[in-house]
Amino acid sequence: MYIRKDSGPVSVTLPDGSRLSRSDLPPKDTSRWVARRKAVIVAAVEGGLITDREACQTYDLTQDELHSWINAVQSHGPAALRVTAIQKYRS
């Protein structure tokens, strides 16, 4: 018998119709945050797959860092998560 360790849903449907599951999340020991990985974390938090607190604890992020990613995506889209685009999208 399998006992699930994680609380919350196993997968969620995103607004674009795609599905995001816990297996789609980056590894817990991720240290290099490229825009694609940031976007997956933002989608997981916004979709309700994981909480912002869980994301911060799992990936060793600060609340400010995570919320800056979320705000960037909400304001300018996923392209704003690129490090080279910070100056362009900074408000």
XYZ file of C-alpha atoms in Angstrom:
91
model
C 0.000 0.000 0.000
C 1.317 3.413 -0.990
C 0.973 6.260 1.500
C 1.351 9.699 -0.017
C 3.761 11.929 1.904
C 2.840 15.228 0.281
C -0.248 17.143 1.253
C -2.316 18.889 -1.369
C -3.203 17.891 -4.914
C -1.057 15.581 -7.024
C -1.613 17.687 -10.145
C -3.460 20.806 -11.241
C -4.784 22.129 -14.535
C -3.257 25.469 -15.490
C -5.250 28.281 -17.173
C -3.816 27.336 -20.583
C -5.225 23.807 -20.208
C -1.931 22.049 -19.530
C -1.422 19.866 -16.468
C 1.283 20.417 -13.869
C 2.178 17.683 -11.394
C 4.641 17.424 -8.551
C 6.930 15.391 -10.802
C 7.208 18.442 -13.101
C 8.720 20.556 -10.315
C 12.490 21.183 -10.295
C 14.683 19.036 -8.007
C 14.824 20.142 -4.377
C 18.556 20.799 -4.582
C 18.227 23.275 -7.466
C 20.752 26.078 -7.120
C 20.769 27.507 -10.655
C 17.468 29.261 -11.293
C 16.839 29.710 -14.988
C 13.642 31.399 -16.176
C 11.967 28.084 -17.086
C 12.400 26.687 -13.554
C 11.201 29.917 -11.980
C 8.120 29.843 -14.215
C 7.289 26.280 -13.119
C 7.465 27.278 -9.449
C 5.293 30.348 -10.076
C 2.732 28.244 -11.973
C 2.710 25.652 -9.186
C 2.084 28.290 -6.518
C -0.542 30.163 -8.532
C -2.246 26.902 -9.553
C -2.443 25.678 -5.977
C -0.153 22.680 -6.433
C 2.129 23.927 -3.641
C 1.850 26.799 -1.196
C 4.229 29.721 -1.239
C 5.507 28.631 2.164
C 6.178 25.104 0.877
C 7.993 26.511 -2.180
C 10.209 28.700 -0.009
C 11.068 25.862 2.369
C 11.646 23.283 -0.346
C 13.789 25.465 -2.597
C 15.424 27.659 0.058
C 13.864 30.844 -1.294
C 12.891 33.980 0.585
C 9.297 35.200 0.506
C 10.490 38.393 -1.197
C 12.298 36.441 -3.914
C 9.298 34.224 -4.656
C 6.872 37.138 -4.646
C 9.130 39.130 -6.983
C 8.936 36.188 -9.438
C 5.152 36.042 -9.103
C 4.792 39.807 -9.579
C 7.102 39.754 -12.610
C 5.040 37.025 -14.299
C 1.742 38.736 -13.485
C 2.962 42.110 -14.746
C 5.079 41.191 -17.763
C 4.778 37.451 -18.415
C 7.357 34.674 -18.089
C 9.944 36.583 -20.146
C 10.412 38.918 -17.170
C 12.012 36.059 -15.209
C 15.125 36.123 -17.369
C 18.069 37.624 -15.513
C 19.101 39.600 -18.578
C 15.639 41.215 -18.668
C 15.556 42.481 -15.058
C 16.427 46.064 -15.991
C 13.909 46.080 -18.826
C 10.960 44.958 -16.671
C 11.893 46.550 -13.350
C 9.238 49.003 -12.240
